[in-house]
GROMACS .gro file of N, CA and C in nm:
model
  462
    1UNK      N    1  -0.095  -1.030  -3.176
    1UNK     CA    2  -0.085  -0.903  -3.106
    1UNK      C    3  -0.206  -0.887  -3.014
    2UNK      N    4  -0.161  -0.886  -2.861
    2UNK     CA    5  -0.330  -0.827  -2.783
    2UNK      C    6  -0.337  -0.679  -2.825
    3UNK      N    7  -0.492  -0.676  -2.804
    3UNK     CA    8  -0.590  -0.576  -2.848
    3UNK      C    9  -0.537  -0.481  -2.708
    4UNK      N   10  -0.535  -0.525  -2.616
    4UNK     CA   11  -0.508  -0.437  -2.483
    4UNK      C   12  -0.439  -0.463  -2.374
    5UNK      N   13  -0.332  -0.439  -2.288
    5UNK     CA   14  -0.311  -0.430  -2.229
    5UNK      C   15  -0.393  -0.506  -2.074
    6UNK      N   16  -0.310  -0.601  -1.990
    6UNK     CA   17  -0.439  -0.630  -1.903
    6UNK      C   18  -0.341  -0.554  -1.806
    7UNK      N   19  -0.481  -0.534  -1.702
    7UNK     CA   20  -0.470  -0.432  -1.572
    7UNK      C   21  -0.329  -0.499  -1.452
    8UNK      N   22  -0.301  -0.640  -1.439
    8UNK     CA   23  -0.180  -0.705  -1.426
    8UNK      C   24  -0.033  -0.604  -1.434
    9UNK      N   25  -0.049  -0.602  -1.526
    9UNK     CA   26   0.048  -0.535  -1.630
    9UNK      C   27   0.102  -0.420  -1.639
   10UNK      N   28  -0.008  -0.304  -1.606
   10UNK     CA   29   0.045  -0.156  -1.596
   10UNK      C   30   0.123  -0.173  -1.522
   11UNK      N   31   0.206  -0.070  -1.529
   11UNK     CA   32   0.345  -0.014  -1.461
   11UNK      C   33   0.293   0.115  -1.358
   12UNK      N   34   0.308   0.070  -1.277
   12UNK     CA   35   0.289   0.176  -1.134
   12UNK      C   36   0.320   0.325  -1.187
   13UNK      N   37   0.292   0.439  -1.153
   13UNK     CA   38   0.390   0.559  -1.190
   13UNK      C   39   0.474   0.541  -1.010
   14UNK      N   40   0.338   0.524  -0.920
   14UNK     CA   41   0.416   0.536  -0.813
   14UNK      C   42   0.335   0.484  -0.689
   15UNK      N   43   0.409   0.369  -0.588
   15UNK     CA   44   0.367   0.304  -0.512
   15UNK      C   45   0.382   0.381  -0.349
   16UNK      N   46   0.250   0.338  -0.279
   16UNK     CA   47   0.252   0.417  -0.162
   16UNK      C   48   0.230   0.287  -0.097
   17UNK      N   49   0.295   0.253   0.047
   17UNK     CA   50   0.294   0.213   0.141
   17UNK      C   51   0.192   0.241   0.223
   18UNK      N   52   0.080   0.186   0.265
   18UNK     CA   53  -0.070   0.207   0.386
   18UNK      C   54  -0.063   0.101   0.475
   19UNK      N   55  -0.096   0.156   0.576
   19UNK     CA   56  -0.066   0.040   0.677
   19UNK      C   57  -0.184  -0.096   0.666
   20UNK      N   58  -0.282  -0.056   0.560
   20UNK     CA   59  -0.379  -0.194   0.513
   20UNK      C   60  -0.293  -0.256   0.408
   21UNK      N   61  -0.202  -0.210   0.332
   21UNK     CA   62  -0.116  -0.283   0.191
   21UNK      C   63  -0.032  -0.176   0.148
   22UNK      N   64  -0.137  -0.197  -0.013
   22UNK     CA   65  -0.058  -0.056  -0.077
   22UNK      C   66  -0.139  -0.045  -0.192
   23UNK      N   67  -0.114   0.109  -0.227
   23UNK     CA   68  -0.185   0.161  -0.372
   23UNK      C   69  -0.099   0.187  -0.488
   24UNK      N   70  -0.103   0.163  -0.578
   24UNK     CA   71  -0.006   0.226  -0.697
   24UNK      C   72  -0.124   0.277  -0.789
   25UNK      N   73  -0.075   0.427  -0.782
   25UNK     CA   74  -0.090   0.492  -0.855
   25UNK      C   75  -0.088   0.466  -0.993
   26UNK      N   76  -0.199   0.461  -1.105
   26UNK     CA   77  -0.139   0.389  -1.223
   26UNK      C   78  -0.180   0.524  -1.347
   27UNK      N   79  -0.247   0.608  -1.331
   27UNK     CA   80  -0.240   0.749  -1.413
   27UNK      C   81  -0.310   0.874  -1.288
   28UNK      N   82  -0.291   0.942  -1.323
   28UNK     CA   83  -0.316   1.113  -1.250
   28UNK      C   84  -0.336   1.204  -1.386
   29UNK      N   85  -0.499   1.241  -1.342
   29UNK     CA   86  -0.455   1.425  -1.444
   29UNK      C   87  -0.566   1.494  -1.327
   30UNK      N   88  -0.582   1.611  -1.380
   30UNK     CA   89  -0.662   1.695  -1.286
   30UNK      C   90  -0.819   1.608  -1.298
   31UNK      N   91  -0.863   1.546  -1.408
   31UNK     CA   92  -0.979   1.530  -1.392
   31UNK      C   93  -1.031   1.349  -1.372
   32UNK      N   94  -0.929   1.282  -1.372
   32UNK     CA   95  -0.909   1.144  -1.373
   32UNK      C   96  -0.818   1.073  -1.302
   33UNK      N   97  -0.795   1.004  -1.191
   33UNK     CA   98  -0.716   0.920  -1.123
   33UNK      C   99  -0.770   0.792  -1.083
   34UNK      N  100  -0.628   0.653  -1.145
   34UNK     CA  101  -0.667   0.556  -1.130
   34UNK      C  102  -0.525   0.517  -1.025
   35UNK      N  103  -0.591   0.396  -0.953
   35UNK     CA  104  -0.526   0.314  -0.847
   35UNK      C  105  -0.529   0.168  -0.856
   36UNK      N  106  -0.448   0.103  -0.809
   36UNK     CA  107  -0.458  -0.016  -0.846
   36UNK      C  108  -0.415  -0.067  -0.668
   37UNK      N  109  -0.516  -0.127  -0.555
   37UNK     CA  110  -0.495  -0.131  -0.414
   37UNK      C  111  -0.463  -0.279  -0.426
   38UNK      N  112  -0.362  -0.322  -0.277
   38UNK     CA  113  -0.363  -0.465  -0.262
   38UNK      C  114  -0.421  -0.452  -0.110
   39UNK      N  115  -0.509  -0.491  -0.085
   39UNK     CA  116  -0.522  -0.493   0.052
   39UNK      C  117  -0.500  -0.599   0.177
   40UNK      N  118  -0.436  -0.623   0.252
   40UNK     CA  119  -0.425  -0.758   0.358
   40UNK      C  120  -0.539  -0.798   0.442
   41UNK      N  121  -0.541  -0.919   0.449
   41UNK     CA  122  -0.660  -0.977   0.494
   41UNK      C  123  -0.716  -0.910   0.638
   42UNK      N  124  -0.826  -0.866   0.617
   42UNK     CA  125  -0.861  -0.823   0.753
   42UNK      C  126  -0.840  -0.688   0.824
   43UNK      N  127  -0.806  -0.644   0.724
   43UNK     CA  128  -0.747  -0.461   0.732
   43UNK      C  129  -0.847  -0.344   0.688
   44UNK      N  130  -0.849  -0.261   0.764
   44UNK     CA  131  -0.893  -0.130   0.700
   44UNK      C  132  -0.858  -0.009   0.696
   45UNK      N  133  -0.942   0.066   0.590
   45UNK     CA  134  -0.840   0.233   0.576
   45UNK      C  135  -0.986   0.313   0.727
   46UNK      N  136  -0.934   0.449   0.690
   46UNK     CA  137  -0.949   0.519   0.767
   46UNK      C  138  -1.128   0.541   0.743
   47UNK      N  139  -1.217   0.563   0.857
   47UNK     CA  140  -1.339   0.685   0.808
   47UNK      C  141  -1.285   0.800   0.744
   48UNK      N  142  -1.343   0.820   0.605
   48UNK     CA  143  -1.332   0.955   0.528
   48UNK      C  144  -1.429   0.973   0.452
   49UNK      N  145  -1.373   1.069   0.411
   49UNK     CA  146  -1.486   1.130   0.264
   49UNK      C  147  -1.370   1.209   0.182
   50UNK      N  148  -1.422   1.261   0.071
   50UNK     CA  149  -1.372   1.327  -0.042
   50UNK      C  150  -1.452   1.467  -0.073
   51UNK      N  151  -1.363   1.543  -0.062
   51UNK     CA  152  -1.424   1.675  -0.127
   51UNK      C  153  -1.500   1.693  -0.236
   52UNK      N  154  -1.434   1.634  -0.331
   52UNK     CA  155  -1.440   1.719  -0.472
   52UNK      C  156  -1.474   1.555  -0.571
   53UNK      N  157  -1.377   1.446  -0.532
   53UNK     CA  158  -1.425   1.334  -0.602
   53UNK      C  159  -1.510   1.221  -0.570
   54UNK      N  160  -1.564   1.145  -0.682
   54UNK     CA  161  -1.651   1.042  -0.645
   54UNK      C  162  -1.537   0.901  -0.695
   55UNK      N  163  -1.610   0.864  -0.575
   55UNK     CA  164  -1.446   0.734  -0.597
   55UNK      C  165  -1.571   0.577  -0.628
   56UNK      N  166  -1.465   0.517  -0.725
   56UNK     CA  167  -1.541   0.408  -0.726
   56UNK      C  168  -1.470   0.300  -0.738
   57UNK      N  169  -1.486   0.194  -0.713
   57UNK     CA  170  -1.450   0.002  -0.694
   57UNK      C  171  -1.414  -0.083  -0.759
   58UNK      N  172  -1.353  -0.148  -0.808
   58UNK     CA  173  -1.369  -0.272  -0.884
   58UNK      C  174  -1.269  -0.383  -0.835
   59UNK      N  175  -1.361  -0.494  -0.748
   59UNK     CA  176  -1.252  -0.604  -0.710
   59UNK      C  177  -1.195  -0.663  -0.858
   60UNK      N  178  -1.084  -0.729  -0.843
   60UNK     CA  179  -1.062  -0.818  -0.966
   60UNK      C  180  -1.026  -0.935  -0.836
   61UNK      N  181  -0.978  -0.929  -0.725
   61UNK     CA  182  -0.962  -1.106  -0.651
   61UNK      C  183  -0.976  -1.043  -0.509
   62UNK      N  184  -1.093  -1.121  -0.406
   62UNK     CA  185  -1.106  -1.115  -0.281
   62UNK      C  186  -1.206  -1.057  -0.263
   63UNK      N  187  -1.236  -1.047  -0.153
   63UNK     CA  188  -1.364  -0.984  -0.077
   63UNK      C  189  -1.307  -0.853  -0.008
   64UNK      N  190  -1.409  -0.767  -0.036
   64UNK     CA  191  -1.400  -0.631   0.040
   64UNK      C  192  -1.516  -0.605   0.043
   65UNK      N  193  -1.592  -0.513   0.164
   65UNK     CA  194  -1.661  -0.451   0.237
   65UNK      C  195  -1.679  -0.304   0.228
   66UNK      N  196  -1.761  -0.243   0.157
   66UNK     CA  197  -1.732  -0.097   0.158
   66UNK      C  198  -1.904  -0.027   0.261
   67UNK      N  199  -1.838  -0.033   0.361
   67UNK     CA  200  -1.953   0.076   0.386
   67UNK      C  201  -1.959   0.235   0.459
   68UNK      N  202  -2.066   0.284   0.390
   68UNK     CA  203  -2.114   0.407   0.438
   68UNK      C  204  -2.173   0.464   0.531
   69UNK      N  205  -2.113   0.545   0.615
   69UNK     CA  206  -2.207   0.609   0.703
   69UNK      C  207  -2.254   0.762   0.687
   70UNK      N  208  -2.334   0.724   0.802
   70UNK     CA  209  -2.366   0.924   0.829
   70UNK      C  210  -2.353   0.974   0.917
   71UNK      N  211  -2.334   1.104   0.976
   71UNK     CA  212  -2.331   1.174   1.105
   71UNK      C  213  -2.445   1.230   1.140
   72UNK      N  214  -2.437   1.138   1.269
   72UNK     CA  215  -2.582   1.101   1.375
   72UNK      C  216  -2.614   1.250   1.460
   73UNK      N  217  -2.508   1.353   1.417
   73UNK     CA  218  -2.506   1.420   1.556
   73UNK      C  219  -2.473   1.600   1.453
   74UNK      N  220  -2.533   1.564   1.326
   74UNK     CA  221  -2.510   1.660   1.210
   74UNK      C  222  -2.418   1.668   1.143
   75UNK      N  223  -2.405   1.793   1.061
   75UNK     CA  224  -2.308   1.840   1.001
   75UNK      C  225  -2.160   1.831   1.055
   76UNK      N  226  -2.052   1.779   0.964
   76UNK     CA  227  -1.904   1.817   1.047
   76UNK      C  228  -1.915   1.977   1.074
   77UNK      N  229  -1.817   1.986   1.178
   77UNK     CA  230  -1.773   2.152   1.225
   77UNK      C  231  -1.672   2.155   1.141
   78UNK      N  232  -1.673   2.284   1.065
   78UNK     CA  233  -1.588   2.355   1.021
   78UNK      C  234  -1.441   2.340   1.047
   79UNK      N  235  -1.439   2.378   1.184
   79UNK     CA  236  -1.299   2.367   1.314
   79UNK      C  237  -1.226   2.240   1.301
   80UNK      N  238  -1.361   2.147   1.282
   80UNK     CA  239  -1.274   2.012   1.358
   80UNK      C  240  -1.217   1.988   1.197
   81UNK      N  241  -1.269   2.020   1.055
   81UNK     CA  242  -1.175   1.985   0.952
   81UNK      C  243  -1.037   2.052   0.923
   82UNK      N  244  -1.055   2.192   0.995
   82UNK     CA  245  -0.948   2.257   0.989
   82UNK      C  246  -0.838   2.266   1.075
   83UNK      N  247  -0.846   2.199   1.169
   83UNK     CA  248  -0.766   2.177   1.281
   83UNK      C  249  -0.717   2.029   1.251
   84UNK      N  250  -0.798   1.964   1.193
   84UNK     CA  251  -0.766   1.784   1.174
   84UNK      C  252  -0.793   1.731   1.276
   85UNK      N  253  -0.887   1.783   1.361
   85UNK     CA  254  -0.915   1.742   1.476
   85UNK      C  255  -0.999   1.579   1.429
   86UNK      N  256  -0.982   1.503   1.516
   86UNK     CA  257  -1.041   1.317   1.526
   86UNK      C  258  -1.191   1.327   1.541
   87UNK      N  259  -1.234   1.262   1.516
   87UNK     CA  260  -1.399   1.227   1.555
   87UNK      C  261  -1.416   1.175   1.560
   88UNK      N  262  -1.518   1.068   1.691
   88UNK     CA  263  -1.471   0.981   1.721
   88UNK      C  264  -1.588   0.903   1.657
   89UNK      N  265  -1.556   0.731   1.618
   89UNK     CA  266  -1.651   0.649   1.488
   89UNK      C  267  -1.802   0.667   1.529
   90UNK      N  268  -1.785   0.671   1.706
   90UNK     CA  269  -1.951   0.581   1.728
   90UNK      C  270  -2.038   0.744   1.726
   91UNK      N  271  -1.967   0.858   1.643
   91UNK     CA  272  -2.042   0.963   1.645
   91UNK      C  273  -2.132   0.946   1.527
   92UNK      N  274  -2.096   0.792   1.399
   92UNK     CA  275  -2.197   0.749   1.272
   92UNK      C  276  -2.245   0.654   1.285
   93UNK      N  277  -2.337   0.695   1.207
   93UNK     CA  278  -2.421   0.535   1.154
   93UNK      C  279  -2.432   0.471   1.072
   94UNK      N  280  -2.397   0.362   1.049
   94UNK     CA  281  -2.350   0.308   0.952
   94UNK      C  282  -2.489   0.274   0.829
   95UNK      N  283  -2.486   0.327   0.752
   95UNK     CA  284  -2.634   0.312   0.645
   95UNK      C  285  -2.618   0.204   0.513
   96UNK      N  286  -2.483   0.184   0.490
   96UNK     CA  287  -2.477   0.037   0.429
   96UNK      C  288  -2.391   0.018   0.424
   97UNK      N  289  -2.358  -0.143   0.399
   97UNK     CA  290  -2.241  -0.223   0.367
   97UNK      C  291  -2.278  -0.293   0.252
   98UNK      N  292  -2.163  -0.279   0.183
   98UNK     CA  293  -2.178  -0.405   0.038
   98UNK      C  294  -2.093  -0.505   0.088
   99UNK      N  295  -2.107  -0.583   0.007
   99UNK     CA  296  -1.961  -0.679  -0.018
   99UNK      C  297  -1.948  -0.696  -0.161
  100UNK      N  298  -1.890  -0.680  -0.207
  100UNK     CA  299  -1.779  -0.666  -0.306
  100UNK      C  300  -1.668  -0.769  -0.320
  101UNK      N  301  -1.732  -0.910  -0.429
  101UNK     CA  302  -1.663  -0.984  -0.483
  101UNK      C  303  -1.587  -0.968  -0.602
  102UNK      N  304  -1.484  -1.062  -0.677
  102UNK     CA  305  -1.465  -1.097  -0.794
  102UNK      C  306  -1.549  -1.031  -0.934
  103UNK      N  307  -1.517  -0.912  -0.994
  103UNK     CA  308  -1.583  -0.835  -1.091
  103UNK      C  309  -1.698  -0.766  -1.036
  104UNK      N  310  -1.699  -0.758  -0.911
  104UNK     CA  311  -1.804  -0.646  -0.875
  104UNK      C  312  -1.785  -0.532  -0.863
  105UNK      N  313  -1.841  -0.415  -0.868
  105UNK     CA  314  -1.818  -0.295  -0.844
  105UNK      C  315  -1.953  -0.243  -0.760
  106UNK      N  316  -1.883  -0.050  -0.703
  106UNK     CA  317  -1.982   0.047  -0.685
  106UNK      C  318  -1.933   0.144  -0.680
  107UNK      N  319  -2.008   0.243  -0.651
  107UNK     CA  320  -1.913   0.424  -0.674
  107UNK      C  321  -1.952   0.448  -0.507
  108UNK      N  322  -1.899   0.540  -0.489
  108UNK     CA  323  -1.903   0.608  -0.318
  108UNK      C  324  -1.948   0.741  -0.396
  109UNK      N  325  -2.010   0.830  -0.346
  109UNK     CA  326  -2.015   1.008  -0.429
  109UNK      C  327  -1.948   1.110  -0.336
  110UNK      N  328  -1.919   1.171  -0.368
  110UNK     CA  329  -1.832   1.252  -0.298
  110UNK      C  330  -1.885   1.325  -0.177
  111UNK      N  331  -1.831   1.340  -0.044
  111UNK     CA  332  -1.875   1.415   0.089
  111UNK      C  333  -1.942   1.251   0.136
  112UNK      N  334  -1.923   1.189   0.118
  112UNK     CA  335  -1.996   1.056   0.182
  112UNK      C  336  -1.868   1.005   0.258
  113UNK      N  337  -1.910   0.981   0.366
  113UNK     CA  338  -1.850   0.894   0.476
  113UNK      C  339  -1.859   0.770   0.446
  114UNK      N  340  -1.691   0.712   0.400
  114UNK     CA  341  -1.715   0.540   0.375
  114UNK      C  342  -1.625   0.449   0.438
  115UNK      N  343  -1.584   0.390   0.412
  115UNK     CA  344  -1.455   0.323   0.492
  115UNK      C  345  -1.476   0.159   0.405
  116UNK      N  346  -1.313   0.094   0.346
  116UNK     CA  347  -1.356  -0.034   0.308
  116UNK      C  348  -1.260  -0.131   0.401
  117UNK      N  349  -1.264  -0.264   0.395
  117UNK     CA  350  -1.236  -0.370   0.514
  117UNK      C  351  -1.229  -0.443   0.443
  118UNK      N  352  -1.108  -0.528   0.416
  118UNK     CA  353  -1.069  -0.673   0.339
  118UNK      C  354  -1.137  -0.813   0.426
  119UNK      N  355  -1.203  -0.852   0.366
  119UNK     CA  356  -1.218  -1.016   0.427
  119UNK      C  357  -1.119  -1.098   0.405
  120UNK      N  358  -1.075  -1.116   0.274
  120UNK     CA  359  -0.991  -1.186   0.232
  120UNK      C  360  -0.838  -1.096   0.158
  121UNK      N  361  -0.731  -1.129   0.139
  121UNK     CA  362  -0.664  -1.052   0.054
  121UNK      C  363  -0.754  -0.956  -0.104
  122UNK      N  364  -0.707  -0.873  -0.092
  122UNK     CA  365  -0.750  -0.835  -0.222
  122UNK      C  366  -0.709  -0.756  -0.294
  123UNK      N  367  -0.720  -0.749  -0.405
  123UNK     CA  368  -0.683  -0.682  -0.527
  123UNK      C  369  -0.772  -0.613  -0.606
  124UNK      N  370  -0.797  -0.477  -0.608
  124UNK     CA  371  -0.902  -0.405  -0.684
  124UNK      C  372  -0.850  -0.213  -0.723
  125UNK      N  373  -0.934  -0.199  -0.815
  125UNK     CA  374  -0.904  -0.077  -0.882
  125UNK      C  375  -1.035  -0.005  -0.809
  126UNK      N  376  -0.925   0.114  -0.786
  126UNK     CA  377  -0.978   0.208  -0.768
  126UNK      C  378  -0.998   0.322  -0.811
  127UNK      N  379  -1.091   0.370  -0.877
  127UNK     CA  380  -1.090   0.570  -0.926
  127UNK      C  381  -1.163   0.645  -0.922
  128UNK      N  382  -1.137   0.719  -0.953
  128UNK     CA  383  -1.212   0.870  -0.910
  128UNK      C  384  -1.219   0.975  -1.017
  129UNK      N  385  -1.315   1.059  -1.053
  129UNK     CA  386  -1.365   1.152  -1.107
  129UNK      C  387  -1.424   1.287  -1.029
  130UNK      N  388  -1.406   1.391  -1.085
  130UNK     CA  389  -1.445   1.510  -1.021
  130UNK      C  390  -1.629   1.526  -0.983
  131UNK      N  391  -1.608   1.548  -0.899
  131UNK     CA  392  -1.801   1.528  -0.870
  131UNK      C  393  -1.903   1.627  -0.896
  132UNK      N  394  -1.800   1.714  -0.994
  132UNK     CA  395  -1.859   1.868  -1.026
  132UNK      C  396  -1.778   1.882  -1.145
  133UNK      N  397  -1.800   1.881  -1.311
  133UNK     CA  398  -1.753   1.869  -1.397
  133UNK      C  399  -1.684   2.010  -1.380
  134UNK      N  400  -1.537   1.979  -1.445
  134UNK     CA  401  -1.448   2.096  -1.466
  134UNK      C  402  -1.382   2.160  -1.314
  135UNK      N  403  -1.394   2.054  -1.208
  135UNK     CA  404  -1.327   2.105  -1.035
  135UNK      C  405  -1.223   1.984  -1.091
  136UNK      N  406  -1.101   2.065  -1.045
  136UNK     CA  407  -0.971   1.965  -1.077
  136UNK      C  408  -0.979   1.865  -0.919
  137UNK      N  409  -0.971   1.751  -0.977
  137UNK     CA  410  -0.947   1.635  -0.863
  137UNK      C  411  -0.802   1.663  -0.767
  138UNK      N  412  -0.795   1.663  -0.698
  138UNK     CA  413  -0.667   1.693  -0.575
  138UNK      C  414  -0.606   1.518  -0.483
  139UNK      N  415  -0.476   1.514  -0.501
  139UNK     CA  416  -0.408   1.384  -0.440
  139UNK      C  417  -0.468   1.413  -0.322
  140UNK      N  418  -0.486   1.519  -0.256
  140UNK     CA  419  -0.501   1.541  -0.141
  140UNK      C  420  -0.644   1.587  -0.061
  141UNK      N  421  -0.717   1.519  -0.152
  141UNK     CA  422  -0.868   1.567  -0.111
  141UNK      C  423  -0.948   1.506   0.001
  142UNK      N  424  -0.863   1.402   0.020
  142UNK     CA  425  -0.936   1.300   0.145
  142UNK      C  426  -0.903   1.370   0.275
  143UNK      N  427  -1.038   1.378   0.341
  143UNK     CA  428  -1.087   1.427   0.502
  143UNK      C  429  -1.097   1.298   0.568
  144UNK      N  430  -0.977   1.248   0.649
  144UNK     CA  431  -1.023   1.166   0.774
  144UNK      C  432  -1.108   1.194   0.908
  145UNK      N  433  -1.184   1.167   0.926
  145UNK     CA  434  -1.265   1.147   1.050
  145UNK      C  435  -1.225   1.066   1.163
  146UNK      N  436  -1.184   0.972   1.111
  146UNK     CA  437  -1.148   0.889   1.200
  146UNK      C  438  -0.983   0.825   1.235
  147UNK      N  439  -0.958   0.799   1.384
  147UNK     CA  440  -0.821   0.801   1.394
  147UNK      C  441  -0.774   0.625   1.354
  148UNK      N  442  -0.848   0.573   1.356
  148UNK     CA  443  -0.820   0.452   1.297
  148UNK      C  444  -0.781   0.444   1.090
  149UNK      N  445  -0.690   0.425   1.150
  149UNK     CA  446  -0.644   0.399   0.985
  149UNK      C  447  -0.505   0.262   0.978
  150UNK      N  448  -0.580   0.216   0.883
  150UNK     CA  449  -0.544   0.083   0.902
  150UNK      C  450  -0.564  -0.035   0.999
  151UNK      N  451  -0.668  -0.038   1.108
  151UNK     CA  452  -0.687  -0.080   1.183
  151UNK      C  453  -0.707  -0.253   1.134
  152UNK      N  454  -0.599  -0.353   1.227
  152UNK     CA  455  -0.677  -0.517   1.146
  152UNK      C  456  -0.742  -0.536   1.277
  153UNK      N  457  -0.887  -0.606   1.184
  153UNK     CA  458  -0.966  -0.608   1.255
  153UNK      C  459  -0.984  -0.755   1.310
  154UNK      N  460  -0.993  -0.850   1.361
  154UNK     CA  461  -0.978  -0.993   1.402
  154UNK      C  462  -1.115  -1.052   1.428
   0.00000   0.00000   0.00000
């Protein structure tokens, strides 16, 4: 009898289509959400940040790139989150990049500008926790900045 379950194995609750791969959803509650991403070689998600959660990493196969920036030019406006208005990338600066192999991890903290980029195919878990004990985590907490989403990069 295995002791546990390997991460292979879970059963999706529910798979989303991104124009870098795809995520399946593999549990949701208000204070805990896990993901399980495939990403295509050479792809990336959007500039964002997170309200309320701190999201964190774990390749299990491939290389990914997670880096962070900041805004060179201050604070976001109010307006431009509430309108969904674009901003355009070269308004940050980029303050680090990891790379992120085979059993590596890191956390992003929440309101941080990050964005990750496949080198190679990859496969890694992703989750998130509330960044303020007892604020319910939201599917819908991610602020894009940027109009690139999914962009492959060559």
């Amino acid at each position: 009898m295995k002791p546990f379950i390997a991460f292979e194995e879970i059963k999706p609750i529910s798979t989303e289509k991104k124009p870098w791969g795809k995520s399946e959803l593999l549990f949701y509650s208000p204070f805990f959400q896990l993901n399980r991403i495939f990403v295509d070689r050479g792809w990336r998600c959007s500039l964002h940040y997170h309200k309320h959660k701190e999201n964190f990493f774990y390749v299990f196969d491939g290389k990914l790139a997670i880096r962070q920036y900041r805004n060179i030019l201050g604070k976001l406006e109010k307006k431009e989150m509430i309108n969904g208005d674009y901003i355009s990338e070269e308004r940050y600066l980029k303050t680090s990049e990891n790379l992120l192999i085979k059993s590596k991890s890191m956390s992003v903290p929440s309101l941080c500008l990050h964005q990750f980029q496949s080198l190679t195919e990859v496969v890694a878990m992703e989750w998130y926790i509330p960044s303020i004990p007892g604020v319910d985590i939201s599917l819908e907490d991610i602020i894009r900045v940027s109009e690139i989403n999914g962009k492959k990069v060559e």
